[in-house]
Coordinates of C-alpha atoms and ligand atoms in Angstrom, one line a residue:
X1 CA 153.3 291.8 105.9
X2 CA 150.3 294.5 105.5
X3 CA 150.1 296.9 107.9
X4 CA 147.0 298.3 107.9
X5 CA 147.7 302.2 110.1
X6 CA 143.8 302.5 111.3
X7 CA 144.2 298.8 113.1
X8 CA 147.6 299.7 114.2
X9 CA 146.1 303.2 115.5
X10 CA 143.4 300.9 117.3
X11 CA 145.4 298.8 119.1
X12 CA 147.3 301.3 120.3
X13 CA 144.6 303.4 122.2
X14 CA 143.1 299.7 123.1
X15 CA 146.5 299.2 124.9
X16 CA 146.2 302.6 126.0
X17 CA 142.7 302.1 127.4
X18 CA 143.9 298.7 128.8
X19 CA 146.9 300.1 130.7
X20 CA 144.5 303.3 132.2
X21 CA 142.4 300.7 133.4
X22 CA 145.1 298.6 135.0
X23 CA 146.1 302.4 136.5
X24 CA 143.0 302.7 138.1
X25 CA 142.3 299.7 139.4
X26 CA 145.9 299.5 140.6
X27 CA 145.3 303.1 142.3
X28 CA 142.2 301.5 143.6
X29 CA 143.4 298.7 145.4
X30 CA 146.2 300.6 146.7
X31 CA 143.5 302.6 148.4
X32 CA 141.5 300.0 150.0
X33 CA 144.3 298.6 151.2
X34 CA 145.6 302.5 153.3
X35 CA 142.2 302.5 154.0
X36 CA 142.2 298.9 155.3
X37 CA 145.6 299.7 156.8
X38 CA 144.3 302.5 158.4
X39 CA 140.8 302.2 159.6
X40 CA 140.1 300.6 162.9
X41 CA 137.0 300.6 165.0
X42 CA 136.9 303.4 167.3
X43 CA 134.7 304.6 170.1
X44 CA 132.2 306.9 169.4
X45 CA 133.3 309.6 172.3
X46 CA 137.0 309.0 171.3
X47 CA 138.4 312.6 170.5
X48 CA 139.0 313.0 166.9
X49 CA 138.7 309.7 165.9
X50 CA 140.0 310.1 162.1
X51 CA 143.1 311.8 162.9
X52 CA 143.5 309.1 165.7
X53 CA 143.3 306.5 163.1
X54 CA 146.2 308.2 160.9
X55 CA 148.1 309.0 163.8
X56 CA 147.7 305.2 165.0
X57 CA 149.0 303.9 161.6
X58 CA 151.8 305.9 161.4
X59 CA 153.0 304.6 164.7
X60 CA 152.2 301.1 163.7
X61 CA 153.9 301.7 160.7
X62 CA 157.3 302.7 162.6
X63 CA 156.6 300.0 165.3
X64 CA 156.5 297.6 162.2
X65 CA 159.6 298.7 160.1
X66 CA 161.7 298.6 163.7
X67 CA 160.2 294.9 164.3
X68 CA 161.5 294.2 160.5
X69 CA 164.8 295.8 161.3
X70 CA 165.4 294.2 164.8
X71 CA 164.5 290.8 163.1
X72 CA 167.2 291.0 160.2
X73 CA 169.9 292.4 162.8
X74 CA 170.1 296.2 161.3
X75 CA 169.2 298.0 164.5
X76 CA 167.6 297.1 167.7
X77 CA 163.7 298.3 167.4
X78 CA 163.3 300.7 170.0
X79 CA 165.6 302.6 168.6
X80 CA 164.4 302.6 165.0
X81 CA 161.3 303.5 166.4
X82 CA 163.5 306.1 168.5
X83 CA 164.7 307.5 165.4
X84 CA 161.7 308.3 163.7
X85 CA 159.8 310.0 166.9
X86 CA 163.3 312.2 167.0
X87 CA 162.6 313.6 163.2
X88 CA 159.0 314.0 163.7
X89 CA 159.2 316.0 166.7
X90 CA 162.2 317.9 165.0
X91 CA 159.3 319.2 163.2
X92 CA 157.2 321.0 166.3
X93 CA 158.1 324.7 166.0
X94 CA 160.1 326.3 169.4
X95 CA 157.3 327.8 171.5
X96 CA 158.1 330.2 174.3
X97 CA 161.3 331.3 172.7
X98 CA 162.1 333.8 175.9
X99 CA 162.0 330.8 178.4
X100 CA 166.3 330.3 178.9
X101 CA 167.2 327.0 178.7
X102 CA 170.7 325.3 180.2
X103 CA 171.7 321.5 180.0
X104 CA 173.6 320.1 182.2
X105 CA 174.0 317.4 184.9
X106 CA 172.3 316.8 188.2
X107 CA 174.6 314.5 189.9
X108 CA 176.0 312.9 186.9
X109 CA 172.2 312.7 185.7
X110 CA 171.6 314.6 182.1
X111 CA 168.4 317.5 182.7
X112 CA 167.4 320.2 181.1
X113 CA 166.2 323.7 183.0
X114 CA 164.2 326.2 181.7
X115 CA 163.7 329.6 183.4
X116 CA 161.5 332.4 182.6
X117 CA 163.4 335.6 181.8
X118 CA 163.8 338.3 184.6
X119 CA 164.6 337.9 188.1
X120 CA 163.1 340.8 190.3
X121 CA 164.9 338.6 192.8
X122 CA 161.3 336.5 194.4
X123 CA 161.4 333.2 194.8
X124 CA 159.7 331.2 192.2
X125 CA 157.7 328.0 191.8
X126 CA 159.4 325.1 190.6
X127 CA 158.4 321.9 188.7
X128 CA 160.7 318.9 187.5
X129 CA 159.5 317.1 184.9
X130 CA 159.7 313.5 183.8
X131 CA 158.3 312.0 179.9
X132 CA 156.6 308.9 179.2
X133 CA 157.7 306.4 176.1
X134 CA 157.9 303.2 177.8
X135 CA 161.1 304.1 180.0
X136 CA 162.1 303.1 176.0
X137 CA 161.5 306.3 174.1
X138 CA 161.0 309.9 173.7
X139 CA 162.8 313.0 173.0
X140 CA 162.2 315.1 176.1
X141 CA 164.8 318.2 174.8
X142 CA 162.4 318.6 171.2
X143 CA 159.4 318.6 169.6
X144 CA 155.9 318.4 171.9
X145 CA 157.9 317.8 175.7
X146 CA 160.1 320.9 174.7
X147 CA 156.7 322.8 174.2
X148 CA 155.1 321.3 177.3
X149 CA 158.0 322.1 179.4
X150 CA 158.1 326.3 177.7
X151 CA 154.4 326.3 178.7
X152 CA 154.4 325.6 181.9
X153 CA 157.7 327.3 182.7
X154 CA 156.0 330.6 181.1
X155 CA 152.1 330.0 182.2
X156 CA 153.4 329.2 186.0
X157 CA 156.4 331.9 185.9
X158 CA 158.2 328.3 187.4
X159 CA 161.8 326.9 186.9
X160 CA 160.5 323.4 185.1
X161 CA 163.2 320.8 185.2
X162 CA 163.2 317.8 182.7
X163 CA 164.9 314.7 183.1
X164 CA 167.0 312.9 180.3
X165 CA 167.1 310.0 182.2
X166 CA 168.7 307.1 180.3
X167 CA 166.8 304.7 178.4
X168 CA 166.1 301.1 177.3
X169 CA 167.6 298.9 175.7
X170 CA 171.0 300.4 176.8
X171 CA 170.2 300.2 180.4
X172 CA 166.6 298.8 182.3
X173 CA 164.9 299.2 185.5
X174 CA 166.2 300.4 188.3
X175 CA 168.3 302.6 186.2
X176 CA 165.4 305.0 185.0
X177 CA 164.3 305.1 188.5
X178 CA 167.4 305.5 190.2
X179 CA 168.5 308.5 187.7
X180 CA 165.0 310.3 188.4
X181 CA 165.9 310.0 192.0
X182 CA 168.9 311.4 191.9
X183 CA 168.2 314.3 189.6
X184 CA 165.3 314.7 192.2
X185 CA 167.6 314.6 195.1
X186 CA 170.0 316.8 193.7
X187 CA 167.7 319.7 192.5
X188 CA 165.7 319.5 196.2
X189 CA 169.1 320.1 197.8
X190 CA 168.6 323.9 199.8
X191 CA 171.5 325.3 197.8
X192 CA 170.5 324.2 194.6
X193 CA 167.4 325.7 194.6
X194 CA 168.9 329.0 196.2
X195 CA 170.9 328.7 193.1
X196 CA 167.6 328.6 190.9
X197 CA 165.9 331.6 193.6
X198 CA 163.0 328.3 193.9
X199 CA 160.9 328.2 197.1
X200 CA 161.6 325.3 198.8
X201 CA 157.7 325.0 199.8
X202 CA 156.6 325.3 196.1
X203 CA 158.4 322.0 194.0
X204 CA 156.1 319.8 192.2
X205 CA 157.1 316.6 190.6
X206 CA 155.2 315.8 187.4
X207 CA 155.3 312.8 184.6
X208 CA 153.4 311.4 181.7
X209 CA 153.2 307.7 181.2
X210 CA 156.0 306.1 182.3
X211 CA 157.2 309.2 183.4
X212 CA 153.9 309.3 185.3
X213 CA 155.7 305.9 186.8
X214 CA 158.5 307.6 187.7
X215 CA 157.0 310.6 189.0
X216 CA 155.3 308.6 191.4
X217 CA 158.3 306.1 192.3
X218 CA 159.7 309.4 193.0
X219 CA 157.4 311.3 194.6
X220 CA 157.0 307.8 197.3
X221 CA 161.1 308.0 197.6
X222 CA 161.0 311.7 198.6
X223 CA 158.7 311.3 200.9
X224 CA 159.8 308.1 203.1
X225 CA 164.0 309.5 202.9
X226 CA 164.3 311.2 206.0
X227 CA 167.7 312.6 204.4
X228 CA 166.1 315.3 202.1
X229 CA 165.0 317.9 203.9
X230 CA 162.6 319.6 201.0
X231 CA 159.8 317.7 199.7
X232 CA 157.7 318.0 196.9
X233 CA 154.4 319.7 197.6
X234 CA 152.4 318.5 194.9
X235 CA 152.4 315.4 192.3
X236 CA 151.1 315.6 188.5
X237 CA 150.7 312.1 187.0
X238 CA 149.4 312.1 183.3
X239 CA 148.1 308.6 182.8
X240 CA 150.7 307.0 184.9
X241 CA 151.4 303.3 184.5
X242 CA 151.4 302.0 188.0
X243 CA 151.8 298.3 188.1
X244 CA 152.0 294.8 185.4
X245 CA 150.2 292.5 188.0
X246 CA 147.1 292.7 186.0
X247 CA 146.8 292.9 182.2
X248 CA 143.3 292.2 183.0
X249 CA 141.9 295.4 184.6
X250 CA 138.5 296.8 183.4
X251 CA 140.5 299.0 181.1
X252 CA 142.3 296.7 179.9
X253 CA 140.1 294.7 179.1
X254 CA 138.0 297.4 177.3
X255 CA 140.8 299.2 175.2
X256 CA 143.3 296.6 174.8
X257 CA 142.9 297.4 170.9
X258 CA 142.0 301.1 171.2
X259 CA 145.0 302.7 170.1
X260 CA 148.1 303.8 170.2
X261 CA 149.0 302.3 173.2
X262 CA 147.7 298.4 172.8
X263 CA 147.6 296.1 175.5
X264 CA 150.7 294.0 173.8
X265 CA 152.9 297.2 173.5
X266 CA 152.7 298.0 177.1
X267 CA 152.8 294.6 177.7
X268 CA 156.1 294.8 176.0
X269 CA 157.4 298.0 177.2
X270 CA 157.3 296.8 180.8
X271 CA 159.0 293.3 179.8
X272 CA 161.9 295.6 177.8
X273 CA 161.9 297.6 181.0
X274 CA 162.5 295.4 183.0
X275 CA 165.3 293.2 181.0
X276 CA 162.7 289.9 180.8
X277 CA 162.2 287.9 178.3
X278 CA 159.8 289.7 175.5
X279 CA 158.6 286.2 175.1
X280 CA 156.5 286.4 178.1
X281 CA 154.3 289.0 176.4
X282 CA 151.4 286.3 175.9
X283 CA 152.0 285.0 179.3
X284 CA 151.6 288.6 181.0
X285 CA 148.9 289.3 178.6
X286 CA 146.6 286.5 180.1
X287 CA 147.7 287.2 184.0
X288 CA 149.5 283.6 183.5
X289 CA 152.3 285.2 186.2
X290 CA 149.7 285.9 188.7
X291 CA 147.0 283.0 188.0
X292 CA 145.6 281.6 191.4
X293 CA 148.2 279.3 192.1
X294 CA 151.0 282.5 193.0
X295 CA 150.9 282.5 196.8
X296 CA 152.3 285.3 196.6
X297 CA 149.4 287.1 195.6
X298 CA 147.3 286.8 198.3
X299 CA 149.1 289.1 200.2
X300 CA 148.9 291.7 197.3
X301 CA 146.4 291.4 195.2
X302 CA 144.3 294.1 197.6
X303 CA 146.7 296.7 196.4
X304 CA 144.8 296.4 193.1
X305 CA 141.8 294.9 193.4
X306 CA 139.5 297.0 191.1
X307 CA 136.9 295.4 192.0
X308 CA 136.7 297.1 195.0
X309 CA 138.8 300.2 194.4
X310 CA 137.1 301.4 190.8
X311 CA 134.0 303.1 191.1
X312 CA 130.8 300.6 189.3
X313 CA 130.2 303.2 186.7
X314 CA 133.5 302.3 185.0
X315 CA 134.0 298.4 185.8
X316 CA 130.5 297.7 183.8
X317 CA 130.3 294.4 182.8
X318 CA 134.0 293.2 183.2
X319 CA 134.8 290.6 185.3
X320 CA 138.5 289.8 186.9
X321 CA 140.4 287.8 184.6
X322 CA 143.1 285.0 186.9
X323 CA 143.3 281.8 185.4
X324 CA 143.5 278.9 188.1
X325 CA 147.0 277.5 187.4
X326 CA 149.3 279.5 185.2
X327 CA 153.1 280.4 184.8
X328 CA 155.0 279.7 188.2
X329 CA 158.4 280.7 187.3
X330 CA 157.5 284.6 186.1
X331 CA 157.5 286.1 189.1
X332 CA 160.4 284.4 190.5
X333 CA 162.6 285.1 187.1
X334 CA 160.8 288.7 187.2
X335 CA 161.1 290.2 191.1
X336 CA 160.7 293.6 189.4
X337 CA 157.3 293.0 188.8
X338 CA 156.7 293.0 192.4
X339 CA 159.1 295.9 193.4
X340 CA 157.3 299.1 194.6
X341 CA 160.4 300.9 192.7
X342 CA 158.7 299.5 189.7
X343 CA 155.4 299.3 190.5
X344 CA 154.0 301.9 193.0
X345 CA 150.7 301.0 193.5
X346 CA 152.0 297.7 195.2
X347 CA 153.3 300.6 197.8
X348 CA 152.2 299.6 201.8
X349 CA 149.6 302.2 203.0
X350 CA 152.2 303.9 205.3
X351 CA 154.5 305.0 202.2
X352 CA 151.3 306.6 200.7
X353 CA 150.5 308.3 203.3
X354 CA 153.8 310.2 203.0
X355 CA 153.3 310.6 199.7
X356 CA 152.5 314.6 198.2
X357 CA 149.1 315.7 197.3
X358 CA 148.1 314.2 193.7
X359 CA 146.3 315.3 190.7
X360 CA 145.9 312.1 188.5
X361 CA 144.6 312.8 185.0
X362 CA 142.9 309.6 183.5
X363 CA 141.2 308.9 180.0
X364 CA 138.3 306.1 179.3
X365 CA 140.3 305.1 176.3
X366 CA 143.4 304.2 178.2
X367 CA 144.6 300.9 179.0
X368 CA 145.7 302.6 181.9
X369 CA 142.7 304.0 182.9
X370 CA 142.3 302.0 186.3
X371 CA 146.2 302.1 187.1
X372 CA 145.5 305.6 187.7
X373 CA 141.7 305.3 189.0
X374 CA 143.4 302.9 191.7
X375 CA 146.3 304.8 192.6
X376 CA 143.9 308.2 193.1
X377 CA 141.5 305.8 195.8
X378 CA 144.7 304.4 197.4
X379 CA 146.0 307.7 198.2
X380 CA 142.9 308.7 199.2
X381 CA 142.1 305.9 201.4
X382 CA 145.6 306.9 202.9
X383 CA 144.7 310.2 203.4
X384 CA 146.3 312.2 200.9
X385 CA 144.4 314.8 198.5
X386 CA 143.7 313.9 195.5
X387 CA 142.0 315.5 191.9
X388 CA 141.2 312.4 189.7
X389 CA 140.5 314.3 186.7
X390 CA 139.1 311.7 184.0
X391 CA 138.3 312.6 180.4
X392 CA 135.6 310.9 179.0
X393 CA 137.2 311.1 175.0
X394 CA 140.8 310.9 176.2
X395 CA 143.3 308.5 175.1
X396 CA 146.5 307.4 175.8
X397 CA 149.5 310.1 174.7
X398 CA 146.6 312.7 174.3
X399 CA 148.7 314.9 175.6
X400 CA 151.9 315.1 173.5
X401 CA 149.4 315.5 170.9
X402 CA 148.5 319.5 171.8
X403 CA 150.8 321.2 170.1
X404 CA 151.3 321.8 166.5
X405 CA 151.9 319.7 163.9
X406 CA 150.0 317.2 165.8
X407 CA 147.2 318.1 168.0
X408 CA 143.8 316.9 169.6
X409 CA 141.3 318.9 171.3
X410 CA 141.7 316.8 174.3
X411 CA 145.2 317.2 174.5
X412 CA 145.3 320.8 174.5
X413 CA 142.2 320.9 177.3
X414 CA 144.4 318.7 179.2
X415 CA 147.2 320.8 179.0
X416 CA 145.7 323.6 180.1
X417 CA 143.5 322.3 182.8
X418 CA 146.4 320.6 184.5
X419 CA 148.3 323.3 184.4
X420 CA 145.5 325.2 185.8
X421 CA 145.4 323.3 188.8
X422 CA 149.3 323.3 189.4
X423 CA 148.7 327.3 189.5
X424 CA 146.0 327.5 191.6
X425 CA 148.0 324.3 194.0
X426 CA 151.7 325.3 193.9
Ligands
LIG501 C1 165.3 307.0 208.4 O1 164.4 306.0 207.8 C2 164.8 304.7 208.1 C3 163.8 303.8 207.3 O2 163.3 304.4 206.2 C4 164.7 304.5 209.6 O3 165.0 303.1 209.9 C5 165.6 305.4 210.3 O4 165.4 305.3 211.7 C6 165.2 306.9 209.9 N1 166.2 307.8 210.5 C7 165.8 308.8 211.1 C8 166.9 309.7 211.7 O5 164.6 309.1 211.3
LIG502 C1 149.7 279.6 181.1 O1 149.7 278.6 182.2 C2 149.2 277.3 181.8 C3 149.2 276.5 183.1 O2 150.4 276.3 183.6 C4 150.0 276.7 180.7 O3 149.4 275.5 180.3 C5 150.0 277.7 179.5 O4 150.8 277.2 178.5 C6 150.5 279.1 179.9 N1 150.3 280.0 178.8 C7 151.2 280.9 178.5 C8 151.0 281.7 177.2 O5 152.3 281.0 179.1

């Protein structure tokens, strides 16, 4: 054998060459493909757009590894996405660290109170508080809805109440509902709130999301039971979902792929909320369960007709979307989808009419945009007051994203700003 060491001492820096290259091209297409993973299209007045697009596929990310989880029968996927929304917000340092806090239950119902330090013995304002995530998820004693919660217990000198209402999948609607009612009943009870030294003229219900659902399931149940005595004053509802008759709004049509809240996921979320089939999603998705052949539209689709409820300036080009025969059995399988409980825009003029005095905060890159915009003009056209305030770069969940680690300009201006008007209002 000759062994020649110069050619041996070449072929090893050409291997060595060869196996950088690999490297880098490896390292390479590894990066296009995060980047691919990562970039969608976003609008142009979208707040923040590059940390939206991280943020978004993370939570795709987590959505994804709880689909692959649910599908091989490890863990149901809500609450592998639970999981990982628990240890992120573990990560949100304690703000507010005088506010007191005590947990305990309201009528069997799990809360959480926070209260200011000191009591000169005055009355104070009061606020109870319920969090979005679906009816699914969310962590409302940590993280970002523990910060919300401080804040506006300290900004508002306010005892702020926060629901722990139970969750899917272990239980679905009415149970979210009929916990939030309860809690609510309980706390507006005249010796409760003696107990907290609230003023009974001062309580304001408040909710994000689907807690922005809740809030106002709530807020109509309050106001129609003539057996509580103490009503809320005022109602906060942070890009409330308000009804799943129509997948088709303007909004919907527009962001259905602006994220983090798709079209399909909410789509989903009410389907998981309401114990259905998650099947269905397509079927929802395309207004199959309330095509033209539902008579029992007719006498509801006025409730949330955008056409004429939403202002022009945000229905631009979109047309409604009912095909003319489609699924007949949903809405018989799926009564919920009609229930005011579930659904309170679907409520009859003369339960919004008892209904508090509203501030409604919207974003134009919200799927949920014009459940809000339509709730704010039925109240309205009911009689009650209402503040539509509408953020031309927010988006969906904006506000869980104002605190630290995690934050957005427009969450933190519309933290502050609805805050602002609860102090000036309550
Ligand atoms: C309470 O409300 C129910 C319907 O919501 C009504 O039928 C009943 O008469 C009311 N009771 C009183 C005492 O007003
Ligand atoms: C919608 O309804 C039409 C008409 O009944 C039917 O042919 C179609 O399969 C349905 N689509 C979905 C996704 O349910």
């Amino acid at each position: 054998m000759l062994s020649n060491p110069l050619i041996a001492a070449e072929r090893k820096e050409e291997r060595h060459h060869f196996m950088m290259k690999l490297l880098c091209g490896f390292t390479l297409l590894l990066a296009i493909a995060v980047a691919y993973y990562i970039y969608i299209p976003l609008p142009k007045t979208i707040s923040e757009p590059w940390k939206l697009m991280v943020l978004d596929a993370t939570f795709r990310g987590v959505v994804m590894m709880g689909d692959v989880a649910h599908s091989m029968g490890l863990s149901h996927r809500v609450r592998v996405i639970n999981s990982a929304i628990v240890n992120f917000e573990s990560l949100v340092p304690i703000t507010n660290q005088e506010i007191q806090i005590e947990d305990i239950l309201f009528d069997g119902v799990h809360v959480r109170v926070y209260q200011p330090p000191g009591q000169d013995g005055k009355l104070r304002r009061a606020v109870m508080f319920i969090h979005g995530g679906g009816w699914a998820l969310g962590a409302p004693k940590l993280g970002s809805y523990d910060s919300l919660c401080r804040q506006m217990a300290a900004d508002l000198d306010a005892v702020v109440v926060t629901v722990d209402y139970r969750m899917a999948p272990d239980v679905h609607f009415p149970v979210q509902y009929e916990e939030c009612v309860q809690a609510a009943k309980h706390f507006l009870r005249p010796e409760v709130l003696t107990k907290y030294s609230v003023n009974p003229e001062r309580v304001a219900v408040c909710g994000d999301s689907a807690g922005g659902n809740l809030a106002a399931a709530v807020a109509q149940r309050i106001g129609t039971d003539n057996t509580t005595t103490v009503k809320f004053k005022l109602q906060v509802l942070v890009y409330p979902v308000l009804q799943a008759l129509d997948f088709n709004t303007a909004s919907y049509q527009q962001n259905q792929n602006v994220p983090i809240l798709y079209r399909r996921l909410m789509a989903r979320f009410w389907l998981e909320y309401l114990g259905a089939d998650l099947k269905l999603v397509h079927s929802l998705m395309i207004n199959n369960h309330t095509a033209q052949d539902q008579s029992l539209m007719s006498l509801i689709r006025s409730k949330l007709d955008w056409t004429t409820l939403l202002p022009k300036r945000v229905i631009k080009h979109y047309k409604p979307v009912f095909p003319v025969t489609g699924s007949l059995s949903i809405l018989k399988d799926i009564p919920a989808l009609l229930d005011t409980r579930a659904a309170p825009l679907l409520a009859e003029d003369v339960v919004l009419r008892m209904a508090p005095r509203a501030y409604i905060m919207t974003g134009e890159h919200d799927v949920l945009r014009d459940d809000g915009m339509m709730y704010a003009r039925r109240l309205e056209l009911a009689g009650v007051s209402v503040t539509n305030e509408h953020y031309e770069d927010g988006f969906h969940g904006c506000v869980s994203f104002g605190f630290w680690p995690c934050y957005f300009s427009v969450g933190i201006r519309a933290v502050q700003n609805y805050i602002a008007w609860l102090a000036k209002h309550l």
